[in-house]
């Protein structure tokens, strides 16, 4: 029987890395306290189980000191201008998984002689963000009456994702790590992130967030692609209870304004000025016309002085309370295979499957990229129109 000599501080670090105490893990691992306090060696199988449960790379336990983990991308998250210190294992693993997808996709596109996307990095912080918002709007084809084609939040998110994917950006919406429903992503930690690239730009939206916020996050991360600035975003309560969209770093301020103009153009909302002045308005109904969150619409109306602060915060607090109640009542998770499309992207999955069938990508790599194996991989392939041998 193999026992593993290991530094107790690495075991303690693995617990803290998950935001939990030793006692919280001791129910699952009764010997944990003695491993840490008395230096008793765990069995190899016990250590492997502990690594799996704590989501810690097994090799880390053989280091002399805990590694200093850093985010692999820029961190634009701020809460009252203070950086969030330690990223969770769930967040780190999600970013690495998306980077692996992006690396594969970039090589795939170059192999098939794709051209770099000219809009990636075409903007700078010196550009007027509202002008850039309108430019992105035109690029996506939002001027063609897209909102008349969708009826529900899910429909609007699905259509917005489709338009983004159509121009060459790969949007992912997921609320868990990969397909592991036990590992929920925390919206308090981050709302989304962008991985900019001239061939395969990717944006990730935390699906744990309210549906009404996800479209804004998609638009916000798209602005990061125009800037060619990869990074993590985490704007608290979508817009903090302050003066404007201007909380956070300069990049976040700029991207928030781009997203607001992209989704609710100033000239279109200004057409309703008389209704706001006469107080004959229904914010939720107007927002539905733009297919955006009522909070985004109200925020935009406040900036354009169509709403005063008292009216805005009265509506803001009321709507947030309704949204929390609705979120608590709605526990349905949807079909597993329906969820795969936003989690992976049909276009990306189809490319990986076709490449695996042609022998250019191993099926093992295809399984890892899509996050499915065996019969579930085959079933999803069949749904997408592939016959896996």
CSV table of C-alpha atoms in Angstrom, one decimal:
chain,number,residue,atom,x,y,z
A,1,UNK,CA,0.0,0.0,0.0
A,2,UNK,CA,1.5,3.4,-1.1
A,3,UNK,CA,1.6,6.3,1.3
A,4,UNK,CA,2.4,9.8,0.0
A,5,UNK,CA,4.7,12.2,1.9
A,6,UNK,CA,3.1,15.6,1.5
A,7,UNK,CA,3.5,19.0,3.1
A,8,UNK,CA,0.5,19.8,5.4
A,9,UNK,CA,0.4,23.4,4.2
A,10,UNK,CA,-0.5,22.1,0.7
A,11,UNK,CA,-3.5,20.3,2.0
A,12,UNK,CA,-4.5,23.4,4.0
A,13,UNK,CA,-4.0,25.6,0.9
A,14,UNK,CA,-6.2,23.2,-1.2
A,15,UNK,CA,-9.1,23.8,1.3
A,16,UNK,CA,-8.6,27.5,1.4
A,17,UNK,CA,-8.4,27.6,-2.4
A,18,UNK,CA,-12.0,26.4,-2.5
A,19,UNK,CA,-13.1,29.0,0.0
A,20,UNK,CA,-13.8,26.3,2.7
A,21,UNK,CA,-12.3,25.3,6.0
A,22,UNK,CA,-10.7,22.0,7.0
A,23,UNK,CA,-13.8,21.1,9.0
A,24,UNK,CA,-16.0,21.5,6.0
A,25,UNK,CA,-13.9,18.9,4.1
A,26,UNK,CA,-13.5,16.6,7.1
A,27,UNK,CA,-16.9,15.0,6.8
A,28,UNK,CA,-15.8,13.6,3.4
A,29,UNK,CA,-12.2,13.0,4.6
A,30,UNK,CA,-12.2,12.1,8.3
A,31,UNK,CA,-8.4,11.8,8.4
A,32,UNK,CA,-7.8,15.3,7.0
A,33,UNK,CA,-7.1,16.9,10.3
A,34,UNK,CA,-4.5,14.3,11.2
A,35,UNK,CA,-2.8,14.7,7.8
A,36,UNK,CA,-2.5,18.4,8.5
A,37,UNK,CA,-1.9,18.6,12.2
A,38,UNK,CA,0.1,15.4,12.8
A,39,UNK,CA,1.8,15.0,9.5
A,40,UNK,CA,0.3,11.6,8.9
A,41,UNK,CA,0.8,10.5,5.3
A,42,UNK,CA,-2.4,9.8,3.2
A,43,UNK,CA,-2.7,6.8,1.0
A,44,UNK,CA,-2.2,7.5,-2.7
A,45,UNK,CA,-5.9,6.8,-3.4
A,46,UNK,CA,-7.0,9.1,-0.6
A,47,UNK,CA,-4.9,11.9,-2.0
A,48,UNK,CA,-6.2,11.3,-5.5
A,49,UNK,CA,-9.8,11.5,-4.1
A,50,UNK,CA,-8.9,14.7,-2.2
A,51,UNK,CA,-7.5,16.3,-5.3
A,52,UNK,CA,-10.6,15.4,-7.3
A,53,UNK,CA,-13.0,16.7,-4.7
A,54,UNK,CA,-11.0,20.0,-4.1
A,55,UNK,CA,-10.6,20.4,-7.9
A,56,UNK,CA,-6.8,20.7,-7.4
A,57,UNK,CA,-4.3,19.5,-10.0
A,58,UNK,CA,-2.8,16.3,-8.5
A,59,UNK,CA,0.8,17.4,-9.3
A,60,UNK,CA,0.4,20.5,-7.1
A,61,UNK,CA,0.6,18.3,-4.0
A,62,UNK,CA,4.2,17.4,-4.8
A,63,UNK,CA,5.4,21.0,-4.7
A,64,UNK,CA,7.4,22.3,-1.8
A,65,UNK,CA,5.1,25.4,-1.5
A,66,UNK,CA,1.6,26.2,-2.7
A,67,UNK,CA,1.7,27.8,-6.2
A,68,UNK,CA,0.8,31.4,-6.6
A,69,UNK,CA,-2.2,31.1,-9.0
A,70,UNK,CA,-2.9,34.1,-11.2
A,71,UNK,CA,-5.6,34.7,-13.7
A,72,UNK,CA,-4.3,34.0,-17.2
A,73,UNK,CA,-6.1,37.1,-18.6
A,74,UNK,CA,-6.4,40.7,-17.5
A,75,UNK,CA,-8.7,41.4,-14.5
A,76,UNK,CA,-11.1,44.2,-15.1
A,77,UNK,CA,-13.4,43.3,-12.1
A,78,UNK,CA,-13.8,46.0,-9.5
A,79,UNK,CA,-15.9,46.5,-6.5
A,80,UNK,CA,-15.6,50.0,-5.2
A,81,UNK,CA,-12.3,50.2,-7.1
A,82,UNK,CA,-10.8,47.3,-5.2
A,83,UNK,CA,-9.5,44.3,-7.1
A,84,UNK,CA,-10.9,40.9,-6.2
A,85,UNK,CA,-7.9,38.9,-4.8
A,86,UNK,CA,-8.2,35.2,-5.4
A,87,UNK,CA,-9.9,33.6,-8.4
A,88,UNK,CA,-11.8,30.4,-7.7
A,89,UNK,CA,-10.8,27.0,-9.1
A,90,UNK,CA,-14.1,27.1,-11.1
A,91,UNK,CA,-13.2,30.3,-12.8
A,92,UNK,CA,-9.6,29.3,-13.5
A,93,UNK,CA,-10.6,26.0,-15.0
A,94,UNK,CA,-13.3,27.7,-17.2
A,95,UNK,CA,-10.8,30.2,-18.6
A,96,UNK,CA,-8.2,27.5,-19.4
A,97,UNK,CA,-10.9,25.4,-21.1
A,98,UNK,CA,-12.0,28.3,-23.2
A,99,UNK,CA,-8.4,29.0,-24.1
A,100,UNK,CA,-7.9,25.4,-25.3
A,101,UNK,CA,-11.0,25.7,-27.5
A,102,UNK,CA,-9.7,29.0,-28.9
A,103,UNK,CA,-6.3,27.6,-29.6
A,104,UNK,CA,-7.8,24.6,-31.5
A,105,UNK,CA,-10.2,26.9,-33.4
A,106,UNK,CA,-7.5,29.3,-34.4
A,107,UNK,CA,-5.3,26.5,-35.8
A,108,UNK,CA,-8.4,25.0,-37.6
A,109,UNK,CA,-9.3,28.3,-39.3
A,110,UNK,CA,-5.7,29.0,-40.3
A,111,UNK,CA,-5.4,25.5,-41.7
A,112,UNK,CA,-8.4,26.2,-43.9
A,113,UNK,CA,-7.0,29.6,-45.0
A,114,UNK,CA,-9.4,31.9,-43.1
A,115,UNK,CA,-8.7,35.6,-43.2
A,116,UNK,CA,-8.1,37.5,-40.0
A,117,UNK,CA,-11.1,39.6,-38.8
A,118,UNK,CA,-10.5,43.2,-39.5
A,119,UNK,CA,-12.7,44.6,-36.8
A,120,UNK,CA,-10.7,42.9,-33.9
A,121,UNK,CA,-8.7,45.8,-32.4
A,122,UNK,CA,-10.2,48.3,-34.8
A,123,UNK,CA,-11.2,50.6,-31.9
A,124,UNK,CA,-9.4,52.4,-29.1
A,125,UNK,CA,-10.3,54.1,-25.9
A,126,UNK,CA,-9.8,57.4,-27.7
A,127,UNK,CA,-12.8,56.6,-30.0
A,128,UNK,CA,-16.3,57.7,-29.1
A,129,UNK,CA,-17.9,54.6,-27.6
A,130,UNK,CA,-21.3,55.5,-28.9
A,131,UNK,CA,-20.0,55.6,-32.4
A,132,UNK,CA,-18.3,52.2,-31.9
A,133,UNK,CA,-21.6,50.9,-30.5
A,134,UNK,CA,-23.4,51.9,-33.7
A,135,UNK,CA,-20.6,50.4,-35.8
A,136,UNK,CA,-21.0,47.0,-34.0
A,137,UNK,CA,-24.8,47.3,-34.4
A,138,UNK,CA,-24.4,47.7,-38.1
A,139,UNK,CA,-21.9,44.9,-38.3
A,140,UNK,CA,-24.3,42.6,-36.6
A,141,UNK,CA,-27.2,43.7,-38.8
A,142,UNK,CA,-29.3,44.9,-35.8
A,143,UNK,CA,-30.7,47.7,-38.0
A,144,UNK,CA,-32.7,45.1,-39.9
A,145,UNK,CA,-35.4,44.7,-37.3
A,146,UNK,CA,-34.1,41.7,-35.5
A,147,UNK,CA,-36.2,42.4,-32.4
A,148,UNK,CA,-39.4,41.8,-34.3
A,149,UNK,CA,-38.3,38.2,-34.9
A,150,UNK,CA,-38.1,37.2,-31.2
A,151,UNK,CA,-40.7,37.0,-28.5
A,152,UNK,CA,-39.0,35.8,-25.3
A,153,UNK,CA,-35.8,36.4,-23.4
A,154,UNK,CA,-34.5,33.0,-24.4
A,155,UNK,CA,-35.3,33.8,-28.1
A,156,UNK,CA,-33.6,37.1,-27.9
A,157,UNK,CA,-30.5,35.7,-26.3
A,158,UNK,CA,-30.4,32.9,-28.8
A,159,UNK,CA,-30.8,35.2,-31.8
A,160,UNK,CA,-28.2,37.7,-30.4
A,161,UNK,CA,-25.7,34.8,-30.0
A,162,UNK,CA,-26.4,33.7,-33.6
A,163,UNK,CA,-25.7,37.1,-34.9
A,164,UNK,CA,-22.5,37.4,-33.0
A,165,UNK,CA,-21.4,33.9,-34.2
A,166,UNK,CA,-22.2,34.9,-37.8
A,167,UNK,CA,-19.6,37.6,-37.8
A,168,UNK,CA,-16.9,35.2,-36.5
A,169,UNK,CA,-17.0,35.7,-32.8
A,170,UNK,CA,-17.6,32.5,-30.7
A,171,UNK,CA,-20.1,33.2,-27.8
A,172,UNK,CA,-20.4,30.7,-25.0
A,173,UNK,CA,-23.0,30.9,-22.2
A,174,UNK,CA,-22.6,28.5,-19.3
A,175,UNK,CA,-23.5,28.4,-15.7
A,176,UNK,CA,-21.3,25.5,-14.7
A,177,UNK,CA,-17.7,24.3,-15.2
A,178,UNK,CA,-17.9,22.3,-18.4
A,179,UNK,CA,-20.9,20.1,-18.1
A,180,UNK,CA,-20.5,19.5,-14.3
A,181,UNK,CA,-23.8,20.7,-12.8
A,182,UNK,CA,-22.3,20.3,-9.3
A,183,UNK,CA,-19.8,23.1,-10.0
A,184,UNK,CA,-21.8,26.2,-10.4
A,185,UNK,CA,-20.2,29.4,-11.6
A,186,UNK,CA,-20.7,32.3,-9.2
A,187,UNK,CA,-22.0,35.5,-10.7
A,188,UNK,CA,-20.8,37.4,-7.7
A,189,UNK,CA,-17.3,36.5,-8.9
A,190,UNK,CA,-17.6,37.4,-12.5
A,191,UNK,CA,-20.2,38.1,-15.2
A,192,UNK,CA,-18.2,37.3,-18.3
A,193,UNK,CA,-14.8,37.4,-20.0
A,194,UNK,CA,-13.4,37.9,-23.5
A,195,UNK,CA,-10.5,36.2,-25.3
A,196,UNK,CA,-9.6,38.4,-28.2
A,197,UNK,CA,-7.9,36.9,-31.2
A,198,UNK,CA,-7.7,38.1,-34.9
A,199,UNK,CA,-9.0,34.7,-36.1
A,200,UNK,CA,-11.0,33.1,-33.3
A,201,UNK,CA,-12.3,35.7,-30.8
A,202,UNK,CA,-14.3,34.1,-28.0
A,203,UNK,CA,-16.6,35.6,-25.4
A,204,UNK,CA,-17.9,33.8,-22.3
A,205,UNK,CA,-21.0,34.8,-20.3
A,206,UNK,CA,-21.8,33.4,-16.9
A,207,UNK,CA,-25.1,31.7,-17.4
A,208,UNK,CA,-25.8,31.8,-13.6
A,209,UNK,CA,-26.6,35.5,-14.2
A,210,UNK,CA,-30.2,36.7,-14.8
A,211,UNK,CA,-31.4,36.2,-18.4
A,212,UNK,CA,-32.1,39.9,-18.5
A,213,UNK,CA,-28.4,40.7,-17.8
A,214,UNK,CA,-26.9,38.2,-20.3
A,215,UNK,CA,-27.5,40.2,-23.4
A,216,UNK,CA,-25.8,43.2,-21.9
A,217,UNK,CA,-22.8,41.1,-20.9
A,218,UNK,CA,-22.6,39.6,-24.5
A,219,UNK,CA,-22.6,43.2,-25.8
A,220,UNK,CA,-20.1,44.3,-23.2
A,221,UNK,CA,-17.6,41.5,-24.0
A,222,UNK,CA,-18.1,42.2,-27.7
A,223,UNK,CA,-16.8,45.7,-27.1
A,224,UNK,CA,-13.7,44.1,-25.6
A,225,UNK,CA,-13.1,42.3,-28.9
A,226,UNK,CA,-13.3,45.6,-30.8
A,227,UNK,CA,-10.7,47.0,-28.4
A,228,UNK,CA,-8.6,43.7,-28.7
A,229,UNK,CA,-8.4,43.6,-24.9
A,230,UNK,CA,-9.0,40.1,-23.4
A,231,UNK,CA,-10.1,40.2,-19.8
A,232,UNK,CA,-12.5,39.4,-17.0
A,233,UNK,CA,-15.6,41.5,-16.2
A,234,UNK,CA,-17.7,41.6,-13.1
A,235,UNK,CA,-19.8,44.7,-12.8
A,236,UNK,CA,-21.8,44.5,-9.6
A,237,UNK,CA,-25.6,44.6,-9.9
A,238,UNK,CA,-25.0,45.2,-13.7
A,239,UNK,CA,-24.8,48.9,-12.9
A,240,UNK,CA,-23.8,49.9,-9.3
A,241,UNK,CA,-26.1,52.3,-7.6
A,242,UNK,CA,-24.1,55.3,-8.6
A,243,UNK,CA,-24.1,58.1,-11.1
A,244,UNK,CA,-23.6,56.3,-14.5
A,245,UNK,CA,-22.1,53.4,-16.3
A,246,UNK,CA,-18.7,54.7,-15.2
A,247,UNK,CA,-17.7,52.4,-12.4
A,248,UNK,CA,-14.6,50.3,-12.7
A,249,UNK,CA,-11.6,50.7,-15.0
A,250,UNK,CA,-11.4,52.9,-18.1
A,251,UNK,CA,-11.8,49.9,-20.2
A,252,UNK,CA,-15.0,48.8,-18.4
A,253,UNK,CA,-16.5,52.3,-18.6
A,254,UNK,CA,-15.9,52.5,-22.3
A,255,UNK,CA,-17.3,49.0,-22.9
A,256,UNK,CA,-20.4,49.7,-20.9
A,257,UNK,CA,-21.2,52.7,-23.0
A,258,UNK,CA,-20.6,50.8,-26.2
A,259,UNK,CA,-22.9,48.0,-25.0
A,260,UNK,CA,-25.6,50.5,-24.0
A,261,UNK,CA,-25.6,52.2,-27.4
A,262,UNK,CA,-25.4,48.9,-29.2
A,263,UNK,CA,-28.5,47.6,-27.5
A,264,UNK,CA,-30.5,50.9,-27.0
A,265,UNK,CA,-29.4,53.5,-29.6
A,266,UNK,CA,-29.7,57.1,-28.3
A,267,UNK,CA,-31.7,58.3,-31.3
A,268,UNK,CA,-34.3,55.5,-31.1
A,269,UNK,CA,-34.9,56.0,-27.4
A,270,UNK,CA,-35.0,59.8,-27.8
A,271,UNK,CA,-38.0,59.4,-30.1
A,272,UNK,CA,-40.0,58.4,-27.0
A,273,UNK,CA,-39.0,61.5,-25.0
A,274,UNK,CA,-42.5,63.0,-25.1
A,275,UNK,CA,-43.9,59.8,-23.5
A,276,UNK,CA,-41.4,60.0,-20.7
A,277,UNK,CA,-42.1,63.7,-20.1
A,278,UNK,CA,-45.8,63.1,-19.9
A,279,UNK,CA,-45.2,60.1,-17.7
A,280,UNK,CA,-47.1,57.9,-20.1
A,281,UNK,CA,-44.5,55.2,-20.2
A,282,UNK,CA,-44.1,51.5,-19.3
A,283,UNK,CA,-40.4,50.8,-18.9
A,284,UNK,CA,-40.9,47.0,-19.2
A,285,UNK,CA,-42.9,47.4,-22.4
A,286,UNK,CA,-40.4,49.7,-23.9
A,287,UNK,CA,-37.6,47.4,-23.0
A,288,UNK,CA,-39.4,44.5,-24.6
A,289,UNK,CA,-39.4,46.5,-27.9
A,290,UNK,CA,-35.6,46.8,-27.7
A,291,UNK,CA,-35.3,43.1,-26.5
A,292,UNK,CA,-33.1,44.3,-23.5
A,293,UNK,CA,-33.4,44.1,-19.8
A,294,UNK,CA,-35.8,46.7,-18.3
A,295,UNK,CA,-32.9,47.7,-16.1
A,296,UNK,CA,-30.7,48.4,-19.1
A,297,UNK,CA,-33.5,50.4,-20.7
A,298,UNK,CA,-34.1,52.4,-17.5
A,299,UNK,CA,-30.4,53.0,-17.1
A,300,UNK,CA,-30.2,54.4,-20.6
A,301,UNK,CA,-33.2,56.6,-20.0
A,302,UNK,CA,-31.5,58.0,-16.9
A,303,UNK,CA,-28.4,58.8,-18.9
A,304,UNK,CA,-30.4,60.6,-21.5
A,305,UNK,CA,-32.3,62.5,-18.8
A,306,UNK,CA,-35.6,60.8,-19.8
A,307,UNK,CA,-35.9,59.6,-16.2
A,308,UNK,CA,-34.8,61.4,-13.0
A,309,UNK,CA,-32.8,59.5,-10.3
A,310,UNK,CA,-35.7,59.1,-8.0
A,311,UNK,CA,-37.8,57.4,-10.7
A,312,UNK,CA,-34.9,55.3,-11.8
A,313,UNK,CA,-34.0,53.9,-8.4
A,314,UNK,CA,-37.7,53.3,-7.6
A,315,UNK,CA,-38.0,51.2,-10.7
A,316,UNK,CA,-34.6,49.6,-10.2
A,317,UNK,CA,-35.3,48.4,-6.7
A,318,UNK,CA,-38.8,47.2,-7.6
A,319,UNK,CA,-37.6,45.2,-10.7
A,320,UNK,CA,-34.7,43.6,-8.9
A,321,UNK,CA,-37.1,42.3,-6.2
A,322,UNK,CA,-39.4,40.8,-8.9
A,323,UNK,CA,-36.4,39.2,-10.6
A,324,UNK,CA,-35.1,37.6,-7.4
A,325,UNK,CA,-38.6,36.2,-6.8
A,326,UNK,CA,-38.9,34.9,-10.3
A,327,UNK,CA,-35.4,33.3,-10.1
A,328,UNK,CA,-36.3,31.5,-6.9
A,329,UNK,CA,-39.5,30.1,-8.5
A,330,UNK,CA,-37.9,29.0,-11.7
A,331,UNK,CA,-35.8,25.9,-11.1
A,332,UNK,CA,-36.0,24.3,-14.5
A,333,UNK,CA,-32.6,23.6,-16.1
A,334,UNK,CA,-33.8,22.7,-19.6
A,335,UNK,CA,-32.8,19.7,-21.8
A,336,UNK,CA,-29.2,18.6,-21.5
A,337,UNK,CA,-28.6,18.6,-25.2
A,338,UNK,CA,-30.4,21.9,-25.7
A,339,UNK,CA,-28.0,23.3,-23.1
A,340,UNK,CA,-25.0,22.1,-25.1
A,341,UNK,CA,-25.6,24.6,-27.8
A,342,UNK,CA,-25.0,27.7,-25.7
A,343,UNK,CA,-22.3,25.9,-23.6
A,344,UNK,CA,-20.3,24.8,-26.7
A,345,UNK,CA,-21.7,26.5,-29.7
A,346,UNK,CA,-23.2,24.5,-32.6
A,347,UNK,CA,-20.7,25.9,-35.1
A,348,UNK,CA,-17.7,25.1,-32.9
A,349,UNK,CA,-19.0,21.6,-32.1
A,350,UNK,CA,-19.7,20.8,-35.7
A,351,UNK,CA,-16.2,21.8,-36.7
A,352,UNK,CA,-14.6,19.6,-34.0
A,353,UNK,CA,-16.8,16.6,-35.0
A,354,UNK,CA,-16.1,17.0,-38.7
A,355,UNK,CA,-12.4,17.3,-38.1
A,356,UNK,CA,-12.4,14.2,-35.9
A,357,UNK,CA,-14.3,12.2,-38.5
A,358,UNK,CA,-11.8,13.3,-41.1
A,359,UNK,CA,-8.9,12.2,-38.8
A,360,UNK,CA,-7.3,15.6,-38.3
A,361,UNK,CA,-8.3,15.7,-34.7
A,362,UNK,CA,-8.3,12.7,-32.4
A,363,UNK,CA,-11.5,11.7,-30.8
A,364,UNK,CA,-9.9,12.0,-27.4
A,365,UNK,CA,-9.2,15.7,-28.1
A,366,UNK,CA,-12.7,16.1,-29.5
A,367,UNK,CA,-14.2,14.7,-26.3
A,368,UNK,CA,-12.1,17.1,-24.2
A,369,UNK,CA,-12.9,20.1,-26.4
A,370,UNK,CA,-16.7,19.5,-26.3
A,371,UNK,CA,-16.8,18.0,-22.8
A,372,UNK,CA,-18.7,14.9,-23.7
A,373,UNK,CA,-17.7,11.2,-24.0
A,374,UNK,CA,-19.1,7.9,-25.2
A,375,UNK,CA,-22.8,7.7,-25.8
A,376,UNK,CA,-23.5,11.4,-24.9
A,377,UNK,CA,-20.9,12.5,-27.5
A,378,UNK,CA,-22.5,10.3,-30.1
A,379,UNK,CA,-26.0,11.5,-29.2
A,380,UNK,CA,-25.0,15.1,-29.5
A,381,UNK,CA,-23.3,14.4,-32.8
A,382,UNK,CA,-26.5,12.8,-34.1
A,383,UNK,CA,-28.5,15.9,-33.1
A,384,UNK,CA,-26.0,18.0,-35.1
A,385,UNK,CA,-26.3,15.6,-38.1
A,386,UNK,CA,-23.1,13.6,-37.7
A,387,UNK,CA,-22.8,9.8,-37.7
A,388,UNK,CA,-19.9,8.9,-35.5
A,389,UNK,CA,-18.4,5.5,-36.5
